[in-house]
Amino acid sequence: SIQPKFYHPYSYSTTNATLTMVVVSVNDYYNTVSAALAAIVAWNFFVSTLEVNSFRLRLKQAYVQPSSALSQLSTKRYIASLVATRLGLRDAVIDWSAIYVILYAIIDGTTYFDADPDSLFVLRGLNAMISALIVGIASLKILQWLGLYRTSKFQIIQDSSNIAPTAVHNLLSGNSSPDTAAGDDDEKQDEPNKSTLSTYRYQVRLAVGKHFAKFTILLLPFYVALRVEYFVASMVIGLVGGHLFLYSVYKCRQAFDKSG
């Protein structure tokens, strides 16, 4: 009889032929990149980029546009705000990457040798369905991101948390401290309010984190018996795919703007 490469404890009651078939199929699942994880990572990548860009756009409108009342101020505040935006994004990515990895380690560590083959077959089908759903939503969203139609109120997955308007408004309102308002020192007037910047940075962190939080529970079943190398590969494929998709949208948007 053919000896399977991977022995599974739940396959005792089957015949040798069925045992071999089941074990090989389980091995196939273990040795497969998680399409759902890759699709969700890709989605999180480009919606996080869109989220951060909404913060940057409002900052640019406030500090750089000639019609803005703040356009005559020093660029130091604008630069400090952009740095706070980048740091807020970094904080959110570190937070949720750690959460994803810890949850994966817990789920995979407890199911790696004890996963039910029948459950793995179901998860494999759900894996494909979730990834197809994410790709389908992105296909519908791409027309909106290209500016071909306006945002619809009906959204299966929101690509913006709408925190940016309030966060930027609070940042601009808190830029001037009592000392700077008196105008005693021009150099001090250029200094951004550190406590306000910290609050703004936290708002960016919260806005980006909301996108990652939406999929935290959904991803848990797909961590079951997933090998470490394929977990990492799924994350990398998602990041690369998300970057390529977003770059394609950016280039198409540039082409449409020039032709229009």
mmCIF file of C-alpha atoms in Angstrom, residues 77-251:
data_model
loop_
_atom_site.group_PDB
_atom_site.id
_atom_site.type_symbol
_atom_site.label_atom_id
_atom_site.label_comp_id
_atom_site.label_asym_id
_atom_site.label_seq_id
_atom_site.Cartn_x
_atom_site.Cartn_y
_atom_site.Cartn_z
ATOM 1 C CA ARG A 77 3.455 72.971 10.763
ATOM 2 C CA TYR A 78 2.549 71.367 7.454
ATOM 3 C CA ILE A 79 5.655 69.175 7.494
ATOM 4 C CA ALA A 80 5.053 68.215 11.129
ATOM 5 C CA SER A 81 1.480 67.239 10.264
ATOM 6 C CA LEU A 82 2.659 65.079 7.373
ATOM 7 C CA VAL A 83 5.195 63.362 9.652
ATOM 8 C CA ALA A 84 2.454 62.720 12.218
ATOM 9 C CA THR A 85 0.324 61.183 9.449
ATOM 10 C CA ARG A 86 3.138 58.852 8.426
ATOM 11 C CA LEU A 87 3.835 57.866 12.031
ATOM 12 C CA GLY A 88 0.135 57.186 12.642
ATOM 13 C CA LEU A 89 0.122 54.858 9.634
ATOM 14 C CA ARG A 90 3.258 53.123 10.892
ATOM 15 C CA ASP A 91 1.753 52.663 14.363
ATOM 16 C CA ALA A 92 -1.419 51.115 12.926
ATOM 17 C CA VAL A 93 0.504 48.731 10.663
ATOM 18 C CA ILE A 94 2.727 47.591 13.542
ATOM 19 C CA ASP A 95 -0.258 47.154 15.881
ATOM 20 C CA TRP A 96 -2.383 45.114 13.532
ATOM 21 C CA SER A 97 0.472 43.120 12.032
ATOM 22 C CA ALA A 98 1.332 42.016 15.561
ATOM 23 C CA ILE A 99 -2.321 41.164 16.271
ATOM 24 C CA TYR A 100 -2.624 39.136 13.058
ATOM 25 C CA VAL A 101 0.603 37.239 13.774
ATOM 26 C CA ILE A 102 -0.305 36.515 17.412
ATOM 27 C CA LEU A 103 -3.765 35.251 16.470
ATOM 28 C CA TYR A 104 -2.246 33.118 13.718
ATOM 29 C CA ALA A 105 0.277 31.636 16.162
ATOM 30 C CA ILE A 106 -2.499 30.756 18.620
ATOM 31 C CA ILE A 107 -4.871 29.224 16.057
ATOM 32 C CA ASP A 108 -2.195 27.416 14.065
ATOM 33 C CA GLY A 109 -0.409 26.195 17.174
ATOM 34 C CA THR A 110 -3.559 24.559 18.533
ATOM 35 C CA THR A 111 -4.803 23.060 15.241
ATOM 36 C CA TYR A 112 -1.672 22.160 13.287
ATOM 37 C CA PHE A 113 -1.752 18.445 14.188
ATOM 38 C CA ASP A 114 -5.421 18.079 15.152
ATOM 39 C CA ALA A 115 -7.329 19.685 12.289
ATOM 40 C CA ASP A 116 -10.299 17.719 10.977
ATOM 41 C CA PRO A 117 -9.810 16.954 7.245
ATOM 42 C CA ASP A 118 -13.518 17.468 6.512
ATOM 43 C CA SER A 119 -13.350 20.921 8.101
ATOM 44 C CA LEU A 120 -10.286 21.757 6.032
ATOM 45 C CA PHE A 121 -12.171 20.957 2.826
ATOM 46 C CA VAL A 122 -14.944 23.334 3.874
ATOM 47 C CA LEU A 123 -12.397 26.021 4.761
ATOM 48 C CA ARG A 124 -10.736 25.596 1.396
ATOM 49 C CA GLY A 125 -14.027 26.359 -0.341
ATOM 50 C CA LEU A 126 -14.706 29.329 1.944
ATOM 51 C CA ASN A 127 -11.175 30.545 1.292
ATOM 52 C CA ALA A 128 -11.860 30.724 -2.426
ATOM 53 C CA MET A 129 -15.275 32.337 -1.903
ATOM 54 C CA ILE A 130 -13.933 35.095 0.355
ATOM 55 C CA SER A 131 -11.063 35.893 -1.983
ATOM 56 C CA ALA A 132 -13.457 36.014 -4.950
ATOM 57 C CA LEU A 133 -15.758 38.345 -3.002
ATOM 58 C CA ILE A 134 -12.899 40.735 -2.203
ATOM 59 C CA VAL A 135 -11.753 40.751 -5.838
ATOM 60 C CA GLY A 136 -15.334 41.368 -6.983
ATOM 61 C CA ILE A 137 -15.778 44.315 -4.615
ATOM 62 C CA ALA A 138 -12.462 45.784 -5.740
ATOM 63 C CA SER A 139 -13.548 45.413 -9.372
ATOM 64 C CA LEU A 140 -16.677 47.432 -8.651
ATOM 65 C CA LYS A 141 -14.768 50.003 -6.597
ATOM 66 C CA ILE A 142 -12.137 50.635 -9.236
ATOM 67 C CA LEU A 143 -14.613 52.681 -11.326
ATOM 68 C CA GLN A 144 -15.232 54.900 -8.309
ATOM 69 C CA TRP A 145 -11.515 55.230 -7.550
ATOM 70 C CA LEU A 146 -10.912 56.235 -11.155
ATOM 71 C CA GLY A 147 -13.465 59.005 -10.749
ATOM 72 C CA LEU A 148 -15.906 57.569 -13.279
ATOM 73 C CA TYR A 149 -18.857 57.741 -10.875
ATOM 74 C CA ARG A 150 -19.578 59.193 -7.460
ATOM 75 C CA THR A 151 -19.451 57.345 -4.177
ATOM 76 C CA SER A 152 -22.568 55.320 -3.467
ATOM 77 C CA LYS A 153 -24.126 55.284 0.002
ATOM 78 C CA PHE A 154 -24.478 51.498 -0.317
ATOM 79 C CA GLN A 155 -21.093 49.959 0.405
ATOM 80 C CA ILE A 156 -20.408 46.330 1.277
ATOM 81 C CA ILE A 157 -16.991 47.282 2.667
ATOM 82 C CA GLN A 158 -16.233 50.942 3.295
ATOM 83 C CA ASP A 159 -12.908 52.213 1.970
ATOM 84 C CA SER A 160 -12.870 55.273 4.241
ATOM 85 C CA SER A 161 -13.559 55.734 7.942
ATOM 86 C CA ASN A 162 -14.487 59.446 7.524
ATOM 87 C CA ILE A 163 -12.262 60.351 10.476
ATOM 88 C CA ALA A 164 -10.005 62.618 8.396
ATOM 89 C CA PRO A 165 -12.272 65.725 8.212
ATOM 90 C CA THR A 166 -12.754 65.926 11.986
ATOM 91 C CA ALA A 167 -9.130 65.048 12.777
ATOM 92 C CA VAL A 168 -7.699 67.686 10.431
ATOM 93 C CA HIS A 169 -10.200 70.278 11.655
ATOM 94 C CA ASN A 170 -9.186 69.624 15.282
ATOM 95 C CA LEU A 171 -5.516 69.766 14.307
ATOM 96 C CA LEU A 172 -5.911 73.163 12.635
ATOM 97 C CA SER A 173 -8.016 74.497 15.501
ATOM 98 C CA GLY A 174 -5.398 73.475 18.052
ATOM 99 C CA ASN A 175 -2.320 74.685 16.192
ATOM 100 C CA SER A 176 -2.188 78.040 17.920
ATOM 101 C CA SER A 177 -1.432 78.070 21.612
ATOM 102 C CA PRO A 178 -2.030 81.160 23.804
ATOM 103 C CA ASP A 179 1.652 82.084 23.501
ATOM 104 C CA THR A 180 1.659 81.913 19.724
ATOM 105 C CA ALA A 181 -1.596 83.815 19.454
ATOM 106 C CA ALA A 182 -0.003 86.795 21.227
ATOM 107 C CA GLY A 183 2.583 87.015 18.452
ATOM 108 C CA ASP A 184 5.493 87.569 20.876
ATOM 109 C CA ASP A 185 7.883 85.363 18.995
ATOM 110 C CA ASP A 186 7.735 84.569 15.281
ATOM 111 C CA GLU A 187 9.901 81.497 15.696
ATOM 112 C CA LYS A 188 7.625 80.141 18.426
ATOM 113 C CA GLN A 189 4.647 80.780 16.174
ATOM 114 C CA ASP A 190 6.102 78.312 13.693
ATOM 115 C CA GLU A 191 6.244 75.513 16.268
ATOM 116 C CA PRO A 192 3.339 73.041 16.045
ATOM 117 C CA ASN A 193 1.446 72.110 19.193
ATOM 118 C CA LYS A 194 2.896 68.737 20.236
ATOM 119 C CA SER A 195 -0.152 67.575 22.191
ATOM 120 C CA THR A 196 -2.417 68.383 19.245
ATOM 121 C CA LEU A 197 -0.081 66.525 16.880
ATOM 122 C CA SER A 198 -0.135 63.493 19.190
ATOM 123 C CA THR A 199 -3.922 63.497 19.149
ATOM 124 C CA TYR A 200 -3.921 63.837 15.364
ATOM 125 C CA ARG A 201 -1.416 60.982 15.030
ATOM 126 C CA TYR A 202 -3.675 58.781 17.154
ATOM 127 C CA GLN A 203 -6.637 59.637 14.905
ATOM 128 C CA VAL A 204 -4.675 58.492 11.845
ATOM 129 C CA ARG A 205 -3.729 55.322 13.699
ATOM 130 C CA LEU A 206 -7.373 54.709 14.610
ATOM 131 C CA ALA A 207 -8.638 55.382 11.079
ATOM 132 C CA VAL A 208 -6.200 52.926 9.492
ATOM 133 C CA GLY A 209 -6.707 50.383 12.251
ATOM 134 C CA LYS A 210 -10.451 50.273 11.588
ATOM 135 C CA HIS A 211 -9.816 48.690 8.198
ATOM 136 C CA PHE A 212 -7.639 45.947 9.687
ATOM 137 C CA ALA A 213 -10.109 45.340 12.516
ATOM 138 C CA LYS A 214 -12.943 44.501 10.089
ATOM 139 C CA PHE A 215 -11.250 41.254 9.053
ATOM 140 C CA THR A 216 -9.750 40.112 12.353
ATOM 141 C CA ILE A 217 -12.492 37.629 13.227
ATOM 142 C CA LEU A 218 -13.128 36.634 9.607
ATOM 143 C CA LEU A 219 -9.528 35.487 9.155
ATOM 144 C CA LEU A 220 -9.414 33.219 12.209
ATOM 145 C CA PRO A 221 -10.742 30.058 10.489
ATOM 146 C CA PHE A 222 -8.226 30.421 7.669
ATOM 147 C CA TYR A 223 -5.322 30.220 10.120
ATOM 148 C CA VAL A 224 -6.235 26.612 10.915
ATOM 149 C CA ALA A 225 -3.344 24.267 10.029
ATOM 150 C CA LEU A 226 -1.763 26.877 7.751
ATOM 151 C CA ARG A 227 2.001 26.400 7.548
ATOM 152 C CA VAL A 228 4.186 29.331 8.578
ATOM 153 C CA GLU A 229 5.866 29.691 5.181
ATOM 154 C CA TYR A 230 2.505 29.873 3.423
ATOM 155 C CA PHE A 231 1.191 32.359 5.963
ATOM 156 C CA VAL A 232 4.165 34.608 5.200
ATOM 157 C CA ALA A 233 3.818 33.983 1.459
ATOM 158 C CA SER A 234 0.136 34.939 1.593
ATOM 159 C CA MET A 235 1.003 38.211 3.336
ATOM 160 C CA VAL A 236 3.753 39.020 0.821
ATOM 161 C CA ILE A 237 1.554 38.205 -2.176
ATOM 162 C CA GLY A 238 -1.178 40.410 -0.729
ATOM 163 C CA LEU A 239 1.204 43.342 -0.218
ATOM 164 C CA VAL A 240 2.696 43.045 -3.701
ATOM 165 C CA GLY A 241 -0.717 42.591 -5.308
ATOM 166 C CA GLY A 242 -2.178 45.527 -3.415
ATOM 167 C CA HIS A 243 0.725 47.748 -4.426
ATOM 168 C CA LEU A 244 0.441 46.777 -8.097
ATOM 169 C CA PHE A 245 -3.328 47.313 -8.080
ATOM 170 C CA LEU A 246 -3.014 50.723 -6.442
ATOM 171 C CA TYR A 247 -0.244 51.759 -8.828
ATOM 172 C CA SER A 248 -2.421 50.748 -11.781
ATOM 173 C CA VAL A 249 -5.298 52.836 -10.443
ATOM 174 C CA TYR A 250 -2.942 55.787 -9.954
ATOM 175 C CA LYS A 251 -1.582 55.607 -13.521
#
